[in-house]
Short mmCIF file of C-alpha atoms and ligand atoms in Angstrom, two decimals:
data_model
loop_
_atom_site.label_atom_id
_atom_site.label_comp_id
_atom_site.label_asym_id
_atom_site.label_seq_id
_atom_site.Cartn_x
_atom_site.Cartn_y
_atom_site.Cartn_z
CA MET A 16 -95.99 -68.84 29.47
CA GLU A 17 -95.27 -72.39 28.49
CA LYS A 18 -95.41 -73.12 24.79
CA GLN A 19 -97.64 -75.88 23.56
CA ARG A 20 -97.63 -76.64 19.90
CA THR A 21 -100.27 -78.41 17.98
CA VAL A 22 -101.03 -78.54 14.38
CA ALA A 23 -104.56 -77.20 13.63
CA ILE A 24 -104.47 -76.15 8.36
CA PRO A 25 -106.05 -73.83 5.69
CA ALA A 26 -106.76 -75.89 2.65
CA GLU A 27 -103.59 -77.85 2.10
CA ALA A 28 -102.01 -75.91 -0.76
CA GLU A 29 -102.79 -72.64 0.99
CA LEU A 30 -101.12 -73.88 4.14
CA ALA A 31 -98.03 -74.91 2.20
CA ARG A 32 -97.86 -71.42 0.66
CA GLN A 33 -98.05 -69.71 4.04
CA MET A 34 -95.47 -72.06 5.53
CA GLU A 35 -93.09 -70.97 2.78
CA TYR A 36 -93.67 -67.30 3.70
CA ILE A 37 -93.10 -68.20 7.34
CA ARG A 38 -89.75 -69.72 6.36
CA GLN A 39 -88.73 -66.54 4.52
CA ILE A 40 -89.60 -64.30 7.48
CA ARG A 41 -87.81 -66.63 9.84
CA GLN A 42 -84.68 -66.30 7.73
CA GLN A 43 -84.88 -62.50 7.98
CA ASN A 44 -85.39 -62.66 11.72
CA ASP A 45 -82.50 -65.10 12.15
CA GLU A 46 -80.24 -62.76 10.21
CA TYR A 47 -81.35 -59.85 12.36
CA PHE A 48 -80.44 -61.89 15.42
CA LYS A 49 -76.99 -62.72 14.04
CA LYS A 50 -76.34 -59.05 13.35
CA THR A 51 -77.71 -57.49 16.53
CA GLY A 52 -77.75 -60.31 19.08
CA GLU A 53 -81.42 -59.50 19.67
CA GLN A 54 -84.52 -61.46 18.83
CA LYS A 55 -87.53 -59.72 17.38
CA LYS A 56 -90.43 -59.68 19.83
CA PHE A 57 -94.16 -59.83 19.33
CA TYR A 58 -96.97 -58.57 21.57
CA SER A 59 -100.37 -60.13 21.00
CA LEU A 60 -103.66 -59.07 22.55
CA ALA A 61 -106.98 -60.89 22.14
CA MET A 62 -109.75 -58.41 22.92
CA GLY A 63 -112.89 -60.51 22.46
CA CYS A 64 -114.58 -63.81 23.23
CA GLN A 65 -113.12 -67.30 23.47
CA MET A 66 -113.15 -67.70 19.67
CA ASN A 67 -111.19 -64.52 19.38
CA ALA A 68 -108.73 -65.80 21.99
CA HIS A 69 -108.42 -69.07 20.11
CA ASP A 70 -107.77 -67.22 16.83
CA SER A 71 -104.98 -65.38 18.61
CA GLU A 72 -103.42 -68.70 19.61
CA LYS A 73 -103.09 -69.43 15.89
CA LEU A 74 -101.65 -65.98 15.11
CA GLU A 75 -99.16 -66.46 17.92
CA GLY A 76 -98.27 -69.93 16.63
CA MET A 77 -97.42 -68.45 13.24
CA LEU A 78 -95.39 -65.59 14.75
CA ASP A 79 -93.47 -68.10 16.82
CA GLU A 80 -92.66 -70.11 13.71
CA MET A 81 -91.48 -66.89 12.07
CA GLY A 82 -88.87 -66.56 14.80
CA TYR A 83 -90.50 -63.86 16.89
CA ILE A 84 -90.51 -64.34 20.65
CA ARG A 85 -93.42 -63.27 22.82
CA THR A 86 -93.21 -60.30 25.11
CA GLU A 87 -95.82 -59.30 27.68
CA GLU A 88 -94.70 -55.66 27.38
CA GLU A 89 -96.30 -53.68 24.62
CA THR A 90 -93.56 -51.09 25.00
CA ASP A 91 -90.91 -53.61 24.09
CA ALA A 92 -92.34 -55.13 20.91
CA ASP A 93 -91.34 -55.10 17.26
CA PHE A 94 -94.60 -56.61 16.15
CA ILE A 95 -97.88 -55.67 17.83
CA ILE A 96 -101.10 -57.41 16.96
CA TYR A 97 -104.57 -56.59 18.33
CA ASN A 98 -107.29 -59.11 17.63
CA THR A 99 -110.31 -56.85 17.95
CA CYS A 100 -113.93 -57.30 19.04
CA CYS A 101 -116.97 -55.16 18.21
CA VAL A 102 -119.78 -56.85 20.09
CA ARG A 103 -120.26 -53.74 22.24
CA GLU A 104 -119.12 -50.16 21.78
CA ASN A 105 -116.67 -50.36 24.72
CA ALA A 106 -114.67 -52.99 22.91
CA GLU A 107 -114.19 -50.63 19.97
CA LEU A 108 -113.32 -47.62 22.09
CA LYS A 109 -110.54 -49.64 23.68
CA VAL A 110 -108.98 -50.26 20.26
CA TYR A 111 -109.04 -46.56 19.34
CA GLY A 112 -107.43 -45.77 22.69
CA LYS A 113 -104.63 -48.22 21.91
CA LEU A 114 -104.15 -46.77 18.45
CA GLY A 115 -103.66 -43.28 19.84
CA TRP A 116 -100.97 -44.59 22.14
CA LEU A 117 -99.30 -46.58 19.37
CA LYS A 118 -98.85 -43.52 17.20
CA HIS A 119 -96.77 -42.02 19.95
CA TYR A 120 -94.89 -45.31 20.45
CA LYS A 121 -93.91 -45.55 16.81
CA GLU A 122 -92.89 -41.90 16.57
CA SER A 123 -90.89 -41.75 19.76
CA LYS A 124 -89.59 -45.24 20.39
CA ASN A 125 -89.73 -47.77 17.63
CA PRO A 126 -90.46 -46.42 14.14
CA ASN A 127 -89.90 -49.87 12.64
CA ALA A 128 -92.49 -51.61 14.80
CA ILE A 129 -95.20 -53.32 12.77
CA VAL A 130 -98.76 -52.73 13.97
CA ALA A 131 -101.40 -55.23 12.86
CA LEU A 132 -105.15 -55.10 13.47
CA CYS A 133 -107.42 -58.04 12.80
CA GLY A 134 -110.63 -59.64 13.97
CA CYS A 135 -114.31 -58.75 14.04
CA MET A 136 -114.09 -54.97 14.26
CA MET A 137 -112.12 -54.86 10.99
CA GLN A 138 -115.02 -56.41 9.10
CA GLN A 139 -116.87 -53.08 9.22
CA ASP A 140 -116.40 -50.55 6.42
CA THR A 141 -116.81 -47.53 8.70
CA VAL A 142 -113.94 -48.76 10.86
CA LEU A 143 -111.67 -49.23 7.84
CA GLU A 144 -112.46 -45.70 6.73
CA THR A 145 -111.55 -44.31 10.13
CA ILE A 146 -108.26 -46.20 10.12
CA ARG A 147 -107.44 -44.97 6.62
CA LYS A 148 -108.11 -41.38 7.65
CA LYS A 149 -106.96 -41.10 11.23
CA TYR A 150 -104.58 -43.94 12.01
CA ARG A 151 -102.11 -44.09 9.18
CA HIS A 152 -99.44 -45.62 11.39
CA VAL A 153 -101.20 -48.99 11.22
CA ASP A 154 -99.31 -51.42 8.96
CA LEU A 155 -101.60 -54.40 8.45
CA VAL A 156 -105.36 -54.81 8.59
CA PHE A 157 -107.18 -58.07 8.05
CA GLY A 158 -110.42 -59.64 9.19
CA THR A 159 -111.92 -62.82 10.58
CA PHE A 160 -111.88 -64.98 7.42
CA ASN A 161 -108.23 -64.83 6.42
CA LEU A 162 -106.11 -64.83 9.55
CA TYR A 163 -104.03 -67.65 8.12
CA LYS A 164 -102.64 -65.14 5.60
CA LEU A 165 -100.64 -63.29 8.25
CA PRO A 166 -97.22 -64.41 6.87
CA GLU A 167 -98.10 -63.36 3.33
CA LEU A 168 -99.40 -60.00 4.53
CA ILE A 169 -96.25 -59.26 6.51
CA LEU A 170 -94.18 -59.78 3.36
CA ALA A 171 -96.61 -57.73 1.29
CA ARG A 172 -96.21 -54.87 3.77
CA GLN A 173 -92.42 -55.00 3.46
CA GLU A 174 -92.67 -54.81 -0.30
CA SER A 175 -95.30 -52.12 -0.68
CA GLY A 176 -94.20 -49.77 2.07
CA SER A 177 -97.81 -48.76 2.73
CA THR A 178 -100.68 -50.06 4.83
CA ILE A 179 -102.06 -53.39 3.68
CA PHE A 180 -105.82 -53.89 3.91
CA ASP A 181 -107.03 -57.42 3.23
CA ILE A 182 -110.65 -57.92 4.27
CA TRP A 183 -112.81 -60.68 2.91
CA GLN A 184 -116.59 -60.73 2.96
CA GLN A 185 -116.85 -64.46 3.45
CA GLN A 186 -114.87 -67.59 4.08
CA GLU A 187 -113.46 -69.33 1.03
CA GLU A 188 -112.33 -72.50 2.72
CA ILE A 189 -111.72 -73.62 6.28
CA VAL A 190 -107.96 -73.74 6.49
CA GLU A 191 -107.06 -76.53 8.89
CA ASP A 192 -103.80 -77.23 10.75
CA LEU A 193 -102.25 -73.82 11.31
CA PRO A 194 -99.43 -73.77 13.82
CA SER A 195 -100.81 -72.69 17.17
CA ILE A 196 -99.56 -71.93 20.66
CA ARG A 197 -101.95 -72.93 23.40
CA HIS A 198 -102.39 -70.61 26.31
CA PHE A 199 -102.58 -73.56 28.70
CA PRO A 200 -100.76 -76.91 28.54
CA TYR A 201 -103.61 -79.04 29.89
CA LYS A 202 -106.69 -77.44 28.41
CA ALA A 203 -107.42 -76.39 24.87
CA SER A 204 -110.10 -74.75 22.77
CA VAL A 205 -111.27 -76.43 19.59
CA ASN A 206 -113.44 -74.72 16.94
CA ILE A 207 -116.24 -76.97 15.84
CA MET A 208 -118.01 -74.33 13.78
CA PHE A 209 -117.62 -70.77 12.59
CA GLY A 210 -120.10 -67.97 12.03
CA CYS A 211 -123.72 -67.58 13.03
CA ASN A 212 -127.08 -67.65 11.23
CA ASN A 213 -129.28 -66.43 14.03
CA PHE A 214 -129.30 -62.69 13.55
CA CYS A 215 -130.43 -61.77 17.04
CA SER A 216 -131.56 -58.22 16.35
CA TYR A 217 -129.01 -56.54 18.68
CA CYS A 218 -125.99 -58.56 17.60
CA ILE A 219 -123.26 -57.77 15.11
CA VAL A 220 -121.55 -61.17 15.15
CA PRO A 221 -123.37 -62.64 12.09
CA TYR A 222 -122.26 -59.61 10.04
CA VAL A 223 -118.61 -59.89 10.97
CA ARG A 224 -118.22 -63.67 11.26
CA GLY A 225 -120.34 -64.75 8.29
CA ARG A 226 -122.70 -67.68 7.90
CA GLU A 227 -122.57 -70.86 9.92
CA ARG A 228 -119.96 -73.39 8.80
CA SER A 229 -119.25 -76.64 10.64
CA ARG A 230 -115.98 -78.50 10.54
CA GLU A 231 -116.03 -82.14 9.52
CA PRO A 232 -116.33 -84.37 12.60
CA GLU A 233 -113.26 -86.36 11.54
CA ASP A 234 -111.14 -83.16 11.45
CA ILE A 235 -112.36 -82.22 14.91
CA LEU A 236 -111.74 -85.68 16.37
CA GLN A 237 -108.29 -85.85 14.82
CA GLU A 238 -107.38 -82.49 16.33
CA ILE A 239 -108.62 -83.58 19.77
CA ARG A 240 -106.75 -86.89 19.56
CA ALA A 241 -103.56 -84.96 18.78
CA LEU A 242 -104.24 -82.63 21.73
CA ALA A 243 -104.78 -85.63 24.04
CA ALA A 244 -101.50 -87.17 22.82
CA ASP A 245 -99.87 -83.84 23.71
CA GLY A 246 -101.14 -83.99 27.31
CA VAL A 247 -104.38 -82.05 27.06
CA LYS A 248 -107.04 -83.20 29.54
CA GLU A 249 -109.80 -80.67 29.01
CA VAL A 250 -111.26 -79.44 25.74
CA MET A 251 -113.65 -76.56 25.15
CA LEU A 252 -115.68 -77.01 21.97
CA LEU A 253 -116.31 -73.58 20.50
CA GLY A 254 -119.05 -72.18 18.28
CA GLN A 255 -121.50 -69.25 18.40
CA ASN A 256 -124.29 -71.77 18.56
CA VAL A 257 -122.88 -75.26 19.07
CA ASN A 258 -126.36 -76.76 19.33
CA SER A 259 -126.85 -76.32 15.60
CA TYR A 260 -123.51 -77.98 14.80
CA GLY A 261 -123.39 -80.26 11.77
CA LYS A 262 -126.67 -79.30 10.15
CA THR A 263 -124.98 -77.96 7.02
CA LEU A 264 -122.50 -80.80 6.55
CA GLU A 265 -122.78 -83.05 3.51
CA HIS A 266 -123.44 -85.89 5.91
CA PRO A 267 -125.21 -84.15 8.81
CA VAL A 268 -124.09 -85.02 12.33
CA SER A 269 -125.77 -83.60 15.41
CA PHE A 270 -123.93 -81.90 18.23
CA ALA A 271 -125.14 -84.68 20.54
CA GLN A 272 -123.51 -87.27 18.26
CA LEU A 273 -120.30 -85.24 18.17
CA LEU A 274 -120.22 -85.09 21.98
CA ARG A 275 -120.53 -88.86 22.17
CA MET A 276 -117.61 -89.27 19.76
CA VAL A 277 -115.40 -86.84 21.67
CA ASN A 278 -116.33 -88.64 24.89
CA GLU A 279 -114.61 -91.78 23.52
CA ILE A 280 -111.20 -90.16 23.08
CA ASP A 281 -108.63 -91.59 25.49
CA GLY A 282 -106.75 -89.09 27.59
CA ILE A 283 -109.44 -86.42 27.47
CA GLU A 284 -111.03 -86.18 30.90
CA ARG A 285 -113.28 -83.15 30.59
CA ILE A 286 -115.38 -81.76 27.79
CA ARG A 287 -116.95 -78.30 27.87
CA PHE A 288 -118.71 -76.36 25.14
CA MET A 289 -120.05 -72.93 24.40
CA THR A 290 -122.32 -71.33 23.44
CA SER A 291 -125.67 -73.08 23.52
CA HIS A 292 -128.68 -71.33 22.07
CA PRO A 293 -131.84 -72.30 23.98
CA LYS A 294 -133.90 -72.61 20.79
CA ASP A 295 -131.68 -75.49 19.55
CA MET A 296 -131.12 -77.35 22.82
CA SER A 297 -132.68 -80.72 22.00
CA ASP A 298 -133.69 -83.60 24.25
CA GLU A 299 -131.12 -85.67 22.36
CA LEU A 300 -128.43 -83.23 23.51
CA ILE A 301 -129.59 -83.28 27.14
CA GLN A 302 -129.47 -87.07 27.03
CA ALA A 303 -125.96 -87.05 25.52
CA MET A 304 -124.73 -84.60 28.17
CA LYS A 305 -126.17 -86.81 30.87
CA GLU A 306 -124.71 -90.04 29.52
CA CYS A 307 -121.24 -88.82 28.57
CA ASP A 308 -119.17 -89.11 31.72
CA LYS A 309 -116.55 -86.61 30.50
CA VAL A 310 -119.00 -83.85 29.67
CA CYS A 311 -118.89 -81.34 32.53
CA LYS A 312 -122.16 -80.81 34.31
CA ASN A 313 -122.12 -77.10 33.74
CA LEU A 314 -124.08 -75.34 31.04
CA HIS A 315 -123.80 -71.84 29.68
CA LEU A 316 -127.29 -71.00 28.47
CA PRO A 317 -127.77 -67.32 27.64
CA PHE A 318 -131.33 -66.08 28.07
CA GLN A 319 -130.71 -62.35 27.34
CA SER A 320 -134.12 -61.19 28.61
CA GLY A 321 -136.92 -62.68 30.68
CA SER A 322 -139.64 -60.88 28.76
CA THR A 323 -141.29 -62.86 25.98
CA GLU A 324 -142.08 -59.65 24.11
CA ILE A 325 -138.47 -58.45 24.27
CA LEU A 326 -137.26 -61.93 23.28
CA ARG A 327 -139.54 -61.75 20.25
CA ARG A 328 -138.06 -58.41 19.23
CA MET A 329 -134.58 -59.74 19.89
CA ASN A 330 -135.38 -62.54 17.40
CA ARG A 331 -134.39 -65.18 19.94
CA LYS A 332 -137.19 -67.59 18.94
CA TYR A 333 -138.14 -68.79 22.41
CA THR A 334 -140.44 -67.50 25.15
CA LYS A 335 -139.77 -67.04 28.84
CA GLU A 336 -141.80 -70.21 29.46
CA ASP A 337 -139.83 -72.21 26.85
CA TYR A 338 -136.61 -71.19 28.55
CA LEU A 339 -137.76 -72.07 32.05
CA GLU A 340 -139.11 -75.42 30.84
CA LEU A 341 -135.77 -76.16 29.19
CA VAL A 342 -133.92 -75.37 32.41
CA ARG A 343 -136.33 -77.63 34.30
CA LYS A 344 -135.58 -80.54 31.94
CA VAL A 345 -131.83 -79.97 32.17
CA LYS A 346 -131.90 -79.90 35.97
CA GLU A 347 -134.16 -82.94 36.15
CA ALA A 348 -131.83 -84.93 33.87
CA MET A 349 -128.69 -83.82 35.69
CA PRO A 350 -129.31 -82.91 39.35
CA GLY A 351 -126.49 -80.73 40.65
CA ILE A 352 -125.69 -79.21 37.26
CA THR A 353 -124.69 -75.55 37.43
CA LEU A 354 -125.90 -72.99 34.93
CA SER A 355 -124.45 -69.73 33.77
CA THR A 356 -125.91 -67.17 31.40
CA ASP A 357 -125.69 -63.89 29.49
CA ILE A 358 -128.16 -61.07 30.16
CA ILE A 359 -128.76 -57.80 28.33
CA VAL A 360 -130.42 -54.88 30.11
CA GLY A 361 -131.93 -51.91 28.31
CA PHE A 362 -132.86 -53.40 24.96
CA PRO A 363 -134.96 -50.85 22.99
CA GLY A 364 -138.49 -50.64 24.35
CA GLU A 365 -137.70 -52.57 27.56
CA THR A 366 -140.24 -51.49 30.20
CA GLU A 367 -140.04 -51.88 33.97
CA GLU A 368 -142.37 -54.89 33.65
CA ASP A 369 -140.09 -56.48 31.06
CA PHE A 370 -137.15 -55.91 33.34
CA GLN A 371 -139.03 -57.54 36.25
CA GLU A 372 -139.42 -60.65 34.07
CA THR A 373 -135.64 -60.76 33.70
CA LEU A 374 -135.25 -60.61 37.49
CA ASP A 375 -137.84 -63.36 37.77
CA VAL A 376 -135.79 -65.69 35.53
CA ILE A 377 -132.65 -64.96 37.58
CA ARG A 378 -134.54 -65.86 40.78
CA LYS A 379 -136.07 -69.01 39.33
CA VAL A 380 -133.01 -70.48 37.59
CA ARG A 381 -130.38 -69.54 40.18
CA TYR A 382 -127.17 -69.17 38.18
CA CYS A 383 -123.64 -69.91 39.38
CA THR A 384 -122.39 -66.99 37.26
CA ALA A 385 -123.86 -64.53 34.82
CA PHE A 386 -122.31 -62.18 32.30
CA THR A 387 -124.37 -59.03 32.41
CA PHE A 388 -124.37 -56.39 29.71
CA ILE A 389 -125.87 -53.00 29.11
CA TYR A 390 -127.42 -52.95 25.65
CA SER A 391 -125.04 -51.36 23.18
CA LYS A 392 -126.34 -50.01 19.89
CA ARG A 393 -124.54 -51.61 16.93
CA THR A 394 -124.92 -49.79 13.64
CA GLY A 395 -126.28 -52.08 10.93
CA THR A 396 -128.29 -54.31 13.27
CA PRO A 397 -132.11 -54.11 13.26
CA ALA A 398 -132.25 -53.05 16.92
CA ALA A 399 -130.18 -49.94 16.25
CA THR A 400 -133.08 -48.30 14.44
CA MET A 401 -135.83 -49.48 16.78
CA GLU A 402 -137.85 -46.80 18.52
CA ASN A 403 -137.89 -46.27 22.27
CA GLN A 404 -134.18 -46.65 23.00
CA VAL A 405 -134.10 -46.70 26.81
CA PRO A 406 -132.51 -43.61 28.46
CA GLU A 407 -129.07 -44.19 29.90
CA ASP A 408 -129.96 -43.38 33.53
CA VAL A 409 -132.89 -45.81 33.48
CA VAL A 410 -130.68 -48.60 32.10
CA LYS A 411 -127.95 -47.89 34.63
CA ASP A 412 -130.45 -48.05 37.48
CA ARG A 413 -131.86 -51.37 36.21
CA PHE A 414 -128.38 -52.77 35.78
CA ASP A 415 -127.51 -51.96 39.42
CA ARG A 416 -130.76 -53.41 40.67
CA MET A 417 -130.12 -56.56 38.67
CA LEU A 418 -126.74 -57.05 40.33
CA HIS A 419 -128.42 -56.67 43.71
CA VAL A 420 -130.62 -59.62 42.87
CA LEU A 421 -128.00 -61.65 41.05
CA ASN A 422 -124.97 -61.47 43.35
CA PRO A 423 -126.63 -62.89 46.50
CA ILE A 424 -127.98 -65.76 44.38
CA VAL A 425 -124.53 -66.47 42.94
CA HIS A 426 -123.23 -66.49 46.52
CA GLU A 427 -125.93 -68.89 47.71
CA VAL A 428 -125.47 -71.23 44.75
CA SER A 429 -121.73 -71.29 45.43
CA GLU A 430 -122.42 -72.00 49.10
CA GLU A 431 -123.86 -75.36 48.05
CA GLN A 432 -120.35 -76.40 47.00
CA VAL A 433 -118.81 -75.82 50.46
CA GLY A 434 -117.93 -79.07 52.25
CA ARG A 435 -117.88 -81.10 49.05
CA THR A 436 -114.75 -82.92 47.93
CA VAL A 437 -114.31 -82.44 44.23
CA LEU A 438 -111.73 -82.98 41.51
CA VAL A 439 -109.92 -79.83 40.50
CA LEU A 440 -107.81 -79.69 37.35
CA ALA A 441 -104.78 -77.79 38.64
CA GLU A 442 -104.01 -75.15 36.03
CA GLU A 443 -101.58 -72.53 37.29
CA VAL A 444 -99.44 -71.35 40.15
CA ASN A 445 -100.91 -68.30 41.87
CA LYS A 446 -99.18 -65.11 40.77
CA GLN A 447 -98.89 -63.72 44.31
CA ASP A 448 -98.00 -66.92 46.13
CA GLU A 449 -96.11 -69.79 44.54
CA HIS A 450 -97.41 -72.30 47.09
CA ILE A 451 -100.98 -71.76 45.97
CA LEU A 452 -102.43 -73.43 42.89
CA THR A 453 -105.48 -72.44 40.92
CA GLY A 454 -107.81 -74.74 39.05
CA ARG A 455 -111.40 -75.41 38.11
CA THR A 456 -114.03 -77.86 39.28
CA GLU A 457 -116.25 -79.78 36.91
CA GLU A 458 -118.91 -77.13 37.59
CA ASN A 459 -116.41 -74.50 36.41
CA GLY A 460 -115.85 -73.04 39.89
CA LEU A 461 -112.46 -71.40 40.38
CA VAL A 462 -110.54 -72.88 43.35
CA HIS A 463 -107.36 -71.72 45.08
CA PHE A 464 -105.61 -74.36 47.20
CA ALA A 465 -102.19 -75.00 48.70
CA GLY A 466 -100.13 -77.38 46.60
CA ASP A 467 -96.89 -77.92 44.80
CA LYS A 468 -96.50 -76.93 41.18
CA SER A 469 -95.72 -80.55 40.26
CA LEU A 470 -99.49 -81.08 40.55
CA ILE A 471 -100.21 -78.84 37.59
CA GLY A 472 -102.13 -80.69 34.93
CA GLN A 473 -103.46 -83.29 37.37
CA MET A 474 -106.96 -83.89 38.64
CA VAL A 475 -106.51 -83.17 42.35
CA PRO A 476 -109.13 -84.12 44.98
CA VAL A 477 -109.85 -80.91 46.91
CA LYS A 478 -112.28 -80.15 49.70
CA ILE A 479 -114.06 -76.83 49.25
CA ILE A 480 -113.76 -75.00 52.56
CA GLU A 481 -114.73 -71.42 51.86
CA ASN A 482 -116.96 -69.62 49.41
CA LYS A 483 -115.73 -66.21 48.25
CA THR A 484 -118.67 -65.78 45.79
CA PHE A 485 -116.53 -65.56 42.65
CA TYR A 486 -113.99 -68.18 43.72
CA PHE A 487 -113.41 -70.82 46.40
CA ILE A 488 -110.71 -71.67 48.90
CA GLY A 489 -110.00 -75.40 48.96
CA GLU A 490 -107.80 -77.92 50.76
CA ARG A 491 -106.15 -80.97 49.24
CA VAL A 492 -107.43 -84.24 50.66
N1 SAH B 26 -123.35 -66.62 20.39
C1 SAH B 26 -123.45 -66.40 21.75
C2 SAH B 26 -122.96 -65.09 22.28
C3 SAH B 26 -122.12 -64.18 21.49
S1 SAH B 26 -121.89 -62.56 22.07
C4 SAH B 26 -124.91 -66.57 22.12
O1 SAH B 26 -125.78 -66.41 21.32
O2 SAH B 26 -125.16 -66.80 23.26
C5 SAH B 26 -121.86 -62.73 23.82
C6 SAH B 26 -122.93 -61.96 24.51
O3 SAH B 26 -122.79 -60.59 24.28
C7 SAH B 26 -124.34 -62.28 24.07
O4 SAH B 26 -124.83 -63.43 24.65
C8 SAH B 26 -125.08 -61.05 24.53
O5 SAH B 26 -125.52 -61.19 25.85
C9 SAH B 26 -124.02 -59.97 24.49
N2 SAH B 26 -124.28 -59.02 23.41
C10 SAH B 26 -124.29 -59.25 22.09
N3 SAH B 26 -124.60 -58.12 21.41
C11 SAH B 26 -124.80 -57.15 22.34
C12 SAH B 26 -125.15 -55.77 22.29
N4 SAH B 26 -125.38 -55.16 21.13
N5 SAH B 26 -125.25 -55.09 23.45
C13 SAH B 26 -125.03 -55.70 24.63
N6 SAH B 26 -124.70 -56.98 24.74
C14 SAH B 26 -124.58 -57.72 23.62
FE1 SF4 B 27 -125.16 -63.03 18.24
FE2 SF4 B 27 -127.44 -64.33 18.52
FE3 SF4 B 27 -125.54 -65.33 16.93
FE4 SF4 B 27 -125.20 -65.32 19.54
S1 SF4 B 27 -126.78 -66.46 18.45
S2 SF4 B 27 -123.72 -64.71 18.02
S3 SF4 B 27 -126.19 -63.45 20.20
S4 SF4 B 27 -126.69 -63.44 16.62
FE1 F3S B 28 -116.28 -62.62 19.65
FE2 F3S B 28 -116.38 -60.00 19.80
FE3 F3S B 28 -116.19 -61.17 17.48
S1 F3S B 28 -117.53 -61.41 20.99
S2 F3S B 28 -117.16 -63.15 17.69
S3 F3S B 28 -114.68 -61.20 19.13
S4 F3S B 28 -117.42 -59.38 17.93
#
């Protein structure tokens, strides 16, 4: 993986402190290299959403500065870090599975390996208790608010000789400008806000990510200008609910205004954002999307359920009709725009009629992709104690029936792209065949096409010739 550095800081003094710890660890690692001829290796796994992945880019940037080199093999690492997710139970089970394996790894292969756990799952007391009791081979545990302290925590671990737990309940300050390693050279994620205030009744994110905090527009713009100067062409603006960006700033700025400012930055050719909450999607924002030539005409607009009653109990603050009307306005303003969504099946009390409403929204909106989830009970959320939890077999059956409705629609919507010539940002060489490149269209469709790797990072005109439902085959023109 190619390394791309950018500078993204905790509050300045804090950053300076951590940079000093980084220097000390680097010295140790350099000495180790002189003695053994081997470089210490790190393995990093992001297990959650795009924010989680972006946090990992910062962790990796710090580890790189400390003189660790990346390995893709867990079984070969001296430092292993899992950035965890807890949005659904599956995500947590995966972490416990890994921890079981790691115990064996440390005992049998590398007793000096450092194991670090961080991210959303660590913000829950019950999880910390379990780790204290059952997984004593973990070395470092920290949460979502203090990831910039990684260097300090590594040193603290060396000194104390026992597991370090450092979990904060809220953010003190937004630490800007941490070192970071981007996963892609030509596209980058940029946090515009942290946390969430919405408290959808099923969702644990507000409890583990804290209240909504927006970054200052000038900090965001400066970061994007630096990315553009470093060759980045596409930025993804990240927040749990980008549509409410800027409301809590001293000088409030709307998300629509921010989009217009980002649109002015030279060198940036594409702007994406996620996630939009339907309740905050204003006419001003639709207008800004329409008028900003760099904003991709693709919108991720989760609806979760088509039933107004379920939406009310989910605390989503819109009705089925509000949602459909919003989609109508978006499509009218931007013909050809593609929409994607998130859907939950089996929320407590969901009846067959409620479920039919969900299918109705799928049929009416016609999504290009949808992320579909079976409701997962999250302890501490209001939905967890609601009556009428839907039996597993009923949910499973609904989930399958939903895919039967959804997949043909996704196929048909994709079919509309066939024959078009579009610009594809060439991102990577295909892993199986080095003559094939992979990239994305403005509408976020994945395209494989024959081309030389020198094209990577360019906007390549490609004719879409075949629709494979979840990706396309294209031909350079
Ligand atoms: N902030 C974003 C989404 C964050 S979580 C938004 O509001 O759209 C991503 C998706 O996970 C959610 O959209 C929802 O569909 C799903 N999700 C969240 N909590 C869940 C739960 N308890 N069970 C199943 N799916 C859940
Ligand atoms: Fe969770 Fe709702 Fe916030 Fe999204 S908007 S993160 S679903 S509480
Ligand atoms: Fe993301 Fe999972 Fe946390 S979805 S915000 S990593 S709980």
